[in-house]
Amino acid sequence: MSATRNDLDLATSVAGEEDPGASNEVGSAVESRSQPTEAARTMAPGDEAPPGTPNTGDDVCPDCGGSGKKAGGICPTCLGKGTVTVGIGGA
């Protein structure tokens, strides 16, 4: 006799977990996404990739023209660097 939908116990898994959808891998993936890497923390909003990524290079910031300043303050696109990291060579 096969189990029907109403006969299935979805409260526990075969492995005995209280939440069958939970696992250590999922939790660690969520934790790593909530804490950015050092490279991500140094990225400016105008960067296409973290500095030093293969097949990328620095280009003049399109918003401030390389000055690092805009509207009397720090350029929000490059965060005052005057350059943004962009993909090159089809990256």
PDB file of N, CA and C in Angstrom:
ATOM      1  N   MET A   1       0.846  -1.164   0.000  1.00  0.00           N
ATOM      2  CA  MET A   1       0.000   0.000   0.000  1.00  0.00           C
ATOM      3  C   MET A   1       0.901   1.239   0.000  1.00  0.00           C
ATOM      4  N   SER A   2       0.643   2.211  -0.860  1.00  0.00           N
ATOM      5  CA  SER A   2       1.460   3.419  -0.915  1.00  0.00           C
ATOM      6  C   SER A   2       0.833   4.524  -0.081  1.00  0.00           C
ATOM      7  N   ALA A   3       1.700   5.426   0.416  1.00  0.00           N
ATOM      8  CA  ALA A   3       1.221   6.527   1.250  1.00  0.00           C
ATOM      9  C   ALA A   3       0.564   7.585   0.375  1.00  0.00           C
ATOM     10  N   THR A   4      -0.509   8.116   0.858  1.00  0.00           N
ATOM     11  CA  THR A   4      -1.163   9.218   0.150  1.00  0.00           C
ATOM     12  C   THR A   4      -0.683  10.523   0.746  1.00  0.00           C
ATOM     13  N   ARG A   5      -1.046  11.582   0.130  1.00  0.00           N
ATOM     14  CA  ARG A   5      -0.625  12.894   0.603  1.00  0.00           C
ATOM     15  C   ARG A   5      -1.027  13.136   2.056  1.00  0.00           C
ATOM     16  N   ASN A   6      -2.184  12.689   2.447  1.00  0.00           N
ATOM     17  CA  ASN A   6      -2.668  12.905   3.806  1.00  0.00           C
ATOM     18  C   ASN A   6      -1.932  12.048   4.827  1.00  0.00           C
ATOM     19  N   ASP A   7      -1.298  10.941   4.374  1.00  0.00           N
ATOM     20  CA  ASP A   7      -0.606  10.042   5.282  1.00  0.00           C
ATOM     21  C   ASP A   7       0.831  10.483   5.575  1.00  0.00           C
ATOM     22  N   LEU A   8       1.373  11.426   4.795  1.00  0.00           N
ATOM     23  CA  LEU A   8       2.759  11.827   4.964  1.00  0.00           C
ATOM     24  C   LEU A   8       2.930  12.721   6.185  1.00  0.00           C
ATOM     25  N   ASP A   9       3.972  12.449   6.972  1.00  0.00           N
ATOM     26  CA  ASP A   9       4.306  13.274   8.126  1.00  0.00           C
ATOM     27  C   ASP A   9       5.389  14.261   7.703  1.00  0.00           C
ATOM     28  N   LEU A  10       5.012  15.510   7.457  1.00  0.00           N
ATOM     29  CA  LEU A  10       5.959  16.505   6.986  1.00  0.00           C
ATOM     30  C   LEU A  10       6.611  17.291   8.127  1.00  0.00           C
ATOM     31  N   ALA A  11       6.298  16.938   9.367  1.00  0.00           N
ATOM     32  CA  ALA A  11       6.876  17.644  10.504  1.00  0.00           C
ATOM     33  C   ALA A  11       8.314  17.231  10.773  1.00  0.00           C
ATOM     34  N   THR A  12       8.674  16.016  10.419  1.00  0.00           N
ATOM     35  CA  THR A  12      10.046  15.553  10.617  1.00  0.00           C
ATOM     36  C   THR A  12      10.543  14.925   9.326  1.00  0.00           C
ATOM     37  N   SER A  13      11.842  14.903   9.165  1.00  0.00           N
ATOM     38  CA  SER A  13      12.428  14.297   7.977  1.00  0.00           C
ATOM     39  C   SER A  13      12.867  12.877   8.287  1.00  0.00           C
ATOM     40  N   VAL A  14      13.306  12.201   7.258  1.00  0.00           N
ATOM     41  CA  VAL A  14      13.811  10.845   7.423  1.00  0.00           C
ATOM     42  C   VAL A  14      15.024  10.864   8.347  1.00  0.00           C
ATOM     43  N   ALA A  15      15.806  11.946   8.300  1.00  0.00           N
ATOM     44  CA  ALA A  15      17.002  12.040   9.128  1.00  0.00           C
ATOM     45  C   ALA A  15      16.675  12.465  10.558  1.00  0.00           C
ATOM     46  N   GLY A  16      15.407  12.762  10.831  1.00  0.00           N
ATOM     47  CA  GLY A  16      15.006  13.108  12.184  1.00  0.00           C
ATOM     48  C   GLY A  16      15.136  14.588  12.513  1.00  0.00           C
ATOM     49  N   GLU A  17      15.353  15.420  11.526  1.00  0.00           N
ATOM     50  CA  GLU A  17      15.436  16.862  11.782  1.00  0.00           C
ATOM     51  C   GLU A  17      14.054  17.390  12.116  1.00  0.00           C
ATOM     52  N   GLU A  18      13.996  18.401  12.970  1.00  0.00           N
ATOM     53  CA  GLU A  18      12.708  18.999  13.281  1.00  0.00           C
ATOM     54  C   GLU A  18      12.162  19.768  12.087  1.00  0.00           C
ATOM     55  N   ASP A  19      13.037  20.442  11.352  1.00  0.00           N
ATOM     56  CA  ASP A  19      12.631  21.193  10.172  1.00  0.00           C
ATOM     57  C   ASP A  19      13.289  20.531   8.970  1.00  0.00           C
ATOM     58  N   PRO A  20      12.554  19.738   8.214  1.00  0.00           N
ATOM     59  CA  PRO A  20      13.162  18.984   7.120  1.00  0.00           C
ATOM     60  C   PRO A  20      13.845  19.857   6.078  1.00  0.00           C
ATOM     61  N   GLY A  21      13.446  21.101   5.945  1.00  0.00           N
ATOM     62  CA  GLY A  21      14.055  21.966   4.956  1.00  0.00           C
ATOM     63  C   GLY A  21      15.329  22.625   5.426  1.00  0.00           C
ATOM     64  N   ALA A  22      15.623  22.514   6.707  1.00  0.00           N
ATOM     65  CA  ALA A  22      16.802  23.175   7.259  1.00  0.00           C
ATOM     66  C   ALA A  22      18.012  22.259   7.180  1.00  0.00           C
ATOM     67  N   SER A  23      19.157  22.886   6.979  1.00  0.00           N
ATOM     68  CA  SER A  23      20.410  22.137   7.024  1.00  0.00           C
ATOM     69  C   SER A  23      21.530  23.099   7.350  1.00  0.00           C
ATOM     70  N   ASN A  24      22.674  22.573   7.753  1.00  0.00           N
ATOM     71  CA  ASN A  24      23.811  23.434   8.069  1.00  0.00           C
ATOM     72  C   ASN A  24      24.287  24.203   6.853  1.00  0.00           C
ATOM     73  N   GLU A  25      24.234  23.583   5.680  1.00  0.00           N
ATOM     74  CA  GLU A  25      24.706  24.239   4.472  1.00  0.00           C
ATOM     75  C   GLU A  25      23.890  25.484   4.177  1.00  0.00           C
ATOM     76  N   VAL A  26      22.589  25.403   4.296  1.00  0.00           N
ATOM     77  CA  VAL A  26      21.741  26.555   4.011  1.00  0.00           C
ATOM     78  C   VAL A  26      22.026  27.659   5.003  1.00  0.00           C
ATOM     79  N   GLY A  27      22.136  27.331   6.276  1.00  0.00           N
ATOM     80  CA  GLY A  27      22.405  28.348   7.295  1.00  0.00           C
ATOM     81  C   GLY A  27      23.725  29.046   7.064  1.00  0.00           C
ATOM     82  N   SER A  28      24.766  28.294   6.725  1.00  0.00           N
ATOM     83  CA  SER A  28      26.063  28.918   6.511  1.00  0.00           C
ATOM     84  C   SER A  28      26.054  29.773   5.261  1.00  0.00           C
ATOM     85  N   ALA A  29      25.284  29.387   4.240  1.00  0.00           N
ATOM     86  CA  ALA A  29      25.196  30.201   3.025  1.00  0.00           C
ATOM     87  C   ALA A  29      24.506  31.519   3.329  1.00  0.00           C
ATOM     88  N   VAL A  30      23.472  31.473   4.137  1.00  0.00           N
ATOM     89  CA  VAL A  30      22.781  32.704   4.501  1.00  0.00           C
ATOM     90  C   VAL A  30      23.700  33.601   5.316  1.00  0.00           C
ATOM     91  N   GLU A  31      24.430  33.015   6.259  1.00  0.00           N
ATOM     92  CA  GLU A  31      25.348  33.813   7.073  1.00  0.00           C
ATOM     93  C   GLU A  31      26.423  34.465   6.222  1.00  0.00           C
ATOM     94  N   SER A  32      26.970  33.728   5.247  1.00  0.00           N
ATOM     95  CA  SER A  32      28.036  34.304   4.430  1.00  0.00           C
ATOM     96  C   SER A  32      27.498  35.409   3.540  1.00  0.00           C
ATOM     97  N   ARG A  33      26.245  35.325   3.113  1.00  0.00           N
ATOM     98  CA  ARG A  33      25.673  36.394   2.303  1.00  0.00           C
ATOM     99  C   ARG A  33      25.407  37.629   3.144  1.00  0.00           C
ATOM    100  N   SER A  34      25.123  37.467   4.414  1.00  0.00           N
ATOM    101  CA  SER A  34      24.815  38.623   5.245  1.00  0.00           C
ATOM    102  C   SER A  34      26.078  39.357   5.684  1.00  0.00           C
ATOM    103  N   GLN A  35      27.245  38.752   5.561  1.00  0.00           N
ATOM    104  CA  GLN A  35      28.495  39.393   5.920  1.00  0.00           C
ATOM    105  C   GLN A  35      29.363  39.490   4.675  1.00  0.00           C
ATOM    106  N   PRO A  36      29.444  40.708   4.089  1.00  0.00           N
ATOM    107  CA  PRO A  36      30.193  40.846   2.843  1.00  0.00           C
ATOM    108  C   PRO A  36      31.677  40.581   3.024  1.00  0.00           C
ATOM    109  N   THR A  37      32.303  40.114   1.967  1.00  0.00           N
ATOM    110  CA  THR A  37      33.737  39.871   1.989  1.00  0.00           C
ATOM    111  C   THR A  37      34.471  41.208   2.004  1.00  0.00           C
ATOM    112  N   GLU A  38      35.761  41.174   2.302  1.00  0.00           N
ATOM    113  CA  GLU A  38      36.562  42.400   2.314  1.00  0.00           C
ATOM    114  C   GLU A  38      36.528  43.071   0.948  1.00  0.00           C
ATOM    115  N   ALA A  39      36.606  42.280  -0.121  1.00  0.00           N
ATOM    116  CA  ALA A  39      36.574  42.845  -1.472  1.00  0.00           C
ATOM    117  C   ALA A  39      35.250  43.554  -1.736  1.00  0.00           C
ATOM    118  N   ALA A  40      34.149  42.968  -1.301  1.00  0.00           N
ATOM    119  CA  ALA A  40      32.848  43.597  -1.514  1.00  0.00           C
ATOM    120  C   ALA A  40      32.726  44.892  -0.723  1.00  0.00           C
ATOM    121  N   ARG A  41      33.339  44.943   0.439  1.00  0.00           N
ATOM    122  CA  ARG A  41      33.281  46.171   1.235  1.00  0.00           C
ATOM    123  C   ARG A  41      34.071  47.307   0.593  1.00  0.00           C
ATOM    124  N   THR A  42      35.076  46.983  -0.235  1.00  0.00           N
ATOM    125  CA  THR A  42      35.871  48.024  -0.860  1.00  0.00           C
ATOM    126  C   THR A  42      35.319  48.423  -2.224  1.00  0.00           C
ATOM    127  N   MET A  43      34.266  47.769  -2.677  1.00  0.00           N
ATOM    128  CA  MET A  43      33.669  48.112  -3.965  1.00  0.00           C
ATOM    129  C   MET A  43      32.856  49.392  -3.857  1.00  0.00           C
ATOM    130  N   ALA A  44      32.981  50.233  -4.873  1.00  0.00           N
ATOM    131  CA  ALA A  44      32.160  51.428  -4.976  1.00  0.00           C
ATOM    132  C   ALA A  44      30.906  51.067  -5.772  1.00  0.00           C
ATOM    133  N   PRO A  45      29.846  51.840  -5.643  1.00  0.00           N
ATOM    134  CA  PRO A  45      28.619  51.535  -6.384  1.00  0.00           C
ATOM    135  C   PRO A  45      28.823  51.434  -7.903  1.00  0.00           C
ATOM    136  N   GLY A  46      29.788  52.151  -8.458  1.00  0.00           N
ATOM    137  CA  GLY A  46      30.036  52.110  -9.896  1.00  0.00           C
ATOM    138  C   GLY A  46      30.919  50.964 -10.345  1.00  0.00           C
ATOM    139  N   ASP A  47      31.503  50.207  -9.416  1.00  0.00           N
ATOM    140  CA  ASP A  47      32.367  49.080  -9.768  1.00  0.00           C
ATOM    141  C   ASP A  47      31.527  47.919 -10.291  1.00  0.00           C
ATOM    142  N   GLU A  48      32.020  47.268 -11.334  1.00  0.00           N
ATOM    143  CA  GLU A  48      31.359  46.076 -11.865  1.00  0.00           C
ATOM    144  C   GLU A  48      31.847  44.810 -11.177  1.00  0.00           C
ATOM    145  N   ALA A  49      32.999  44.880 -10.525  1.00  0.00           N
ATOM    146  CA  ALA A  49      33.588  43.723  -9.847  1.00  0.00           C
ATOM    147  C   ALA A  49      34.541  44.239  -8.777  1.00  0.00           C
ATOM    148  N   PRO A  50      34.909  43.388  -7.802  1.00  0.00           N
ATOM    149  CA  PRO A  50      35.879  43.807  -6.796  1.00  0.00           C
ATOM    150  C   PRO A  50      37.242  44.103  -7.436  1.00  0.00           C
ATOM    151  N   PRO A  51      37.983  45.054  -6.902  1.00  0.00           N
ATOM    152  CA  PRO A  51      39.322  45.340  -7.430  1.00  0.00           C
ATOM    153  C   PRO A  51      40.185  44.081  -7.429  1.00  0.00           C
ATOM    154  N   GLY A  52      40.955  43.899  -8.494  1.00  0.00           N
ATOM    155  CA  GLY A  52      41.835  42.745  -8.599  1.00  0.00           C
ATOM    156  C   GLY A  52      41.209  41.522  -9.238  1.00  0.00           C
ATOM    157  N   THR A  53      39.922  41.592  -9.580  1.00  0.00           N
ATOM    158  CA  THR A  53      39.267  40.466 -10.235  1.00  0.00           C
ATOM    159  C   THR A  53      39.884  40.267 -11.615  1.00  0.00           C
ATOM    160  N   PRO A  54      40.180  39.017 -11.998  1.00  0.00           N
ATOM    161  CA  PRO A  54      40.730  38.781 -13.337  1.00  0.00           C
ATOM    162  C   PRO A  54      39.832  39.358 -14.427  1.00  0.00           C
ATOM    163  N   ASN A  55      40.452  39.823 -15.506  1.00  0.00           N
ATOM    164  CA  ASN A  55      39.756  40.404 -16.652  1.00  0.00           C
ATOM    165  C   ASN A  55      39.006  41.685 -16.310  1.00  0.00           C
ATOM    166  N   THR A  56      39.504  42.430 -15.328  1.00  0.00           N
ATOM    167  CA  THR A  56      38.956  43.743 -15.010  1.00  0.00           C
ATOM    168  C   THR A  56      40.088  44.748 -14.952  1.00  0.00           C
ATOM    169  N   GLY A  57      39.719  45.999 -14.981  1.00  0.00           N
ATOM    170  CA  GLY A  57      40.704  47.060 -14.858  1.00  0.00           C
ATOM    171  C   GLY A  57      40.033  48.340 -14.418  1.00  0.00           C
ATOM    172  N   ASP A  58      40.834  49.341 -14.112  1.00  0.00           N
ATOM    173  CA  ASP A  58      40.289  50.626 -13.688  1.00  0.00           C
ATOM    174  C   ASP A  58      39.997  51.492 -14.898  1.00  0.00           C
ATOM    175  N   ASP A  59      38.900  52.232 -14.818  1.00  0.00           N
ATOM    176  CA  ASP A  59      38.521  53.187 -15.850  1.00  0.00           C
ATOM    177  C   ASP A  59      38.124  54.478 -15.143  1.00  0.00           C
ATOM    178  N   VAL A  60      38.158  55.564 -15.860  1.00  0.00           N
ATOM    179  CA  VAL A  60      37.766  56.857 -15.301  1.00  0.00           C
ATOM    180  C   VAL A  60      36.285  56.790 -14.940  1.00  0.00           C
ATOM    181  N   CYS A  61      35.940  57.306 -13.778  1.00  0.00           N
ATOM    182  CA  CYS A  61      34.542  57.313 -13.339  1.00  0.00           C
ATOM    183  C   CYS A  61      33.715  58.131 -14.328  1.00  0.00           C
ATOM    184  N   PRO A  62      32.632  57.557 -14.826  1.00  0.00           N
ATOM    185  CA  PRO A  62      31.826  58.262 -15.810  1.00  0.00           C
ATOM    186  C   PRO A  62      31.047  59.447 -15.232  1.00  0.00           C
ATOM    187  N   ASP A  63      30.857  59.483 -13.932  1.00  0.00           N
ATOM    188  CA  ASP A  63      30.057  60.544 -13.326  1.00  0.00           C
ATOM    189  C   ASP A  63      30.867  61.765 -12.911  1.00  0.00           C
ATOM    190  N   CYS A  64      32.096  61.556 -12.455  1.00  0.00           N
ATOM    191  CA  CYS A  64      32.897  62.702 -11.990  1.00  0.00           C
ATOM    192  C   CYS A  64      34.067  63.006 -12.920  1.00  0.00           C
ATOM    193  N   GLY A  65      34.263  62.185 -13.952  1.00  0.00           N
ATOM    194  CA  GLY A  65      35.342  62.413 -14.895  1.00  0.00           C
ATOM    195  C   GLY A  65      36.722  62.193 -14.308  1.00  0.00           C
ATOM    196  N   GLY A  66      36.786  61.485 -13.196  1.00  0.00           N
ATOM    197  CA  GLY A  66      38.073  61.163 -12.591  1.00  0.00           C
ATOM    198  C   GLY A  66      38.478  62.078 -11.455  1.00  0.00           C
ATOM    199  N   SER A  67      37.659  63.081 -11.148  1.00  0.00           N
ATOM    200  CA  SER A  67      38.015  64.018 -10.083  1.00  0.00           C
ATOM    201  C   SER A  67      37.725  63.455  -8.690  1.00  0.00           C
ATOM    202  N   GLY A  68      36.784  62.536  -8.607  1.00  0.00           N
ATOM    203  CA  GLY A  68      36.382  61.999  -7.306  1.00  0.00           C
ATOM    204  C   GLY A  68      35.387  62.882  -6.583  1.00  0.00           C
ATOM    205  N   LYS A  69      35.024  63.996  -7.209  1.00  0.00           N
ATOM    206  CA  LYS A  69      34.085  64.940  -6.576  1.00  0.00           C
ATOM    207  C   LYS A  69      32.899  65.190  -7.490  1.00  0.00           C
ATOM    208  N   LYS A  70      31.754  65.393  -6.867  1.00  0.00           N
ATOM    209  CA  LYS A  70      30.552  65.697  -7.623  1.00  0.00           C
ATOM    210  C   LYS A  70      29.617  66.507  -6.737  1.00  0.00           C
ATOM    211  N   ALA A  71      29.083  67.578  -7.283  1.00  0.00           N
ATOM    212  CA  ALA A  71      28.137  68.446  -6.576  1.00  0.00           C
ATOM    213  C   ALA A  71      28.703  68.919  -5.233  1.00  0.00           C
ATOM    214  N   GLY A  72      29.979  69.277  -5.234  1.00  0.00           N
ATOM    215  CA  GLY A  72      30.581  69.822  -4.025  1.00  0.00           C
ATOM    216  C   GLY A  72      30.930  68.794  -2.958  1.00  0.00           C
ATOM    217  N   GLY A  73      30.828  67.521  -3.267  1.00  0.00           N
ATOM    218  CA  GLY A  73      31.146  66.479  -2.291  1.00  0.00           C
ATOM    219  C   GLY A  73      31.830  65.307  -2.966  1.00  0.00           C
ATOM    220  N   ILE A  74      31.910  64.207  -2.252  1.00  0.00           N
ATOM    221  CA  ILE A  74      32.523  62.991  -2.789  1.00  0.00           C
ATOM    222  C   ILE A  74      31.569  62.364  -3.802  1.00  0.00           C
ATOM    223  N   CYS A  75      32.121  61.931  -4.924  1.00  0.00           N
ATOM    224  CA  CYS A  75      31.314  61.288  -5.966  1.00  0.00           C
ATOM    225  C   CYS A  75      30.715  59.993  -5.412  1.00  0.00           C
ATOM    226  N   PRO A  76      29.385  59.834  -5.496  1.00  0.00           N
ATOM    227  CA  PRO A  76      28.765  58.616  -4.968  1.00  0.00           C
ATOM    228  C   PRO A  76      29.017  57.378  -5.829  1.00  0.00           C
ATOM    229  N   THR A  77      29.437  57.565  -7.065  1.00  0.00           N
ATOM    230  CA  THR A  77      29.658  56.424  -7.949  1.00  0.00           C
ATOM    231  C   THR A  77      30.987  55.747  -7.673  1.00  0.00           C
ATOM    232  N   CYS A  78      32.055  56.546  -7.493  1.00  0.00           N
ATOM    233  CA  CYS A  78      33.388  55.968  -7.282  1.00  0.00           C
ATOM    234  C   CYS A  78      33.871  56.121  -5.838  1.00  0.00           C
ATOM    235  N   LEU A  79      33.065  56.734  -5.001  1.00  0.00           N
ATOM    236  CA  LEU A  79      33.400  56.994  -3.593  1.00  0.00           C
ATOM    237  C   LEU A  79      34.692  57.803  -3.449  1.00  0.00           C
ATOM    238  N   GLY A  80      34.903  58.717  -4.395  1.00  0.00           N
ATOM    239  CA  GLY A  80      36.042  59.620  -4.306  1.00  0.00           C
ATOM    240  C   GLY A  80      37.325  59.099  -4.919  1.00  0.00           C
ATOM    241  N   LYS A  81      37.331  57.873  -5.451  1.00  0.00           N
ATOM    242  CA  LYS A  81      38.552  57.322  -6.042  1.00  0.00           C
ATOM    243  C   LYS A  81      38.855  57.935  -7.403  1.00  0.00           C
ATOM    244  N   GLY A  82      37.831  58.333  -8.137  1.00  0.00           N
ATOM    245  CA  GLY A  82      38.010  58.847  -9.471  1.00  0.00           C
ATOM    246  C   GLY A  82      38.038  57.765 -10.533  1.00  0.00           C
ATOM    247  N   THR A  83      38.063  56.513 -10.105  1.00  0.00           N
ATOM    248  CA  THR A  83      38.058  55.382 -11.037  1.00  0.00           C
ATOM    249  C   THR A  83      37.028  54.348 -10.588  1.00  0.00           C
ATOM    250  N   VAL A  84      36.591  53.545 -11.536  1.00  0.00           N
ATOM    251  CA  VAL A  84      35.715  52.410 -11.250  1.00  0.00           C
ATOM    252  C   VAL A  84      36.337  51.172 -11.874  1.00  0.00           C
ATOM    253  N   THR A  85      36.097  50.021 -11.290  1.00  0.00           N
ATOM    254  CA  THR A  85      36.606  48.757 -11.802  1.00  0.00           C
ATOM    255  C   THR A  85      35.579  48.197 -12.784  1.00  0.00           C
ATOM    256  N   VAL A  86      36.018  47.961 -14.019  1.00  0.00           N
ATOM    257  CA  VAL A  86      35.129  47.485 -15.064  1.00  0.00           C
ATOM    258  C   VAL A  86      35.698  46.234 -15.726  1.00  0.00           C
ATOM    259  N   GLY A  87      34.826  45.475 -16.362  1.00  0.00           N
ATOM    260  CA  GLY A  87      35.251  44.294 -17.098  1.00  0.00           C
ATOM    261  C   GLY A  87      35.924  44.695 -18.396  1.00  0.00           C
ATOM    262  N   ILE A  88      36.979  43.978 -18.746  1.00  0.00           N
ATOM    263  CA  ILE A  88      37.670  44.229 -20.007  1.00  0.00           C
ATOM    264  C   ILE A  88      37.817  42.915 -20.759  1.00  0.00           C
ATOM    265  N   GLY A  89      37.945  42.987 -22.044  1.00  0.00           N
ATOM    266  CA  GLY A  89      38.175  41.780 -22.839  1.00  0.00           C
ATOM    267  C   GLY A  89      37.029  40.794 -22.796  1.00  0.00           C
ATOM    268  N   GLY A  90      35.799  41.292 -22.726  1.00  0.00           N
ATOM    269  CA  GLY A  90      34.652  40.405 -22.742  1.00  0.00           C
ATOM    270  C   GLY A  90      34.274  39.819 -21.403  1.00  0.00           C
ATOM    271  N   ALA A  91      34.830  40.326 -20.319  1.00  0.00           N
ATOM    272  CA  ALA A  91      34.534  39.802 -18.983  1.00  0.00           C
ATOM    273  C   ALA A  91      33.166  40.244 -18.526  1.00  0.00           C
TER     274      ALA A  91
END
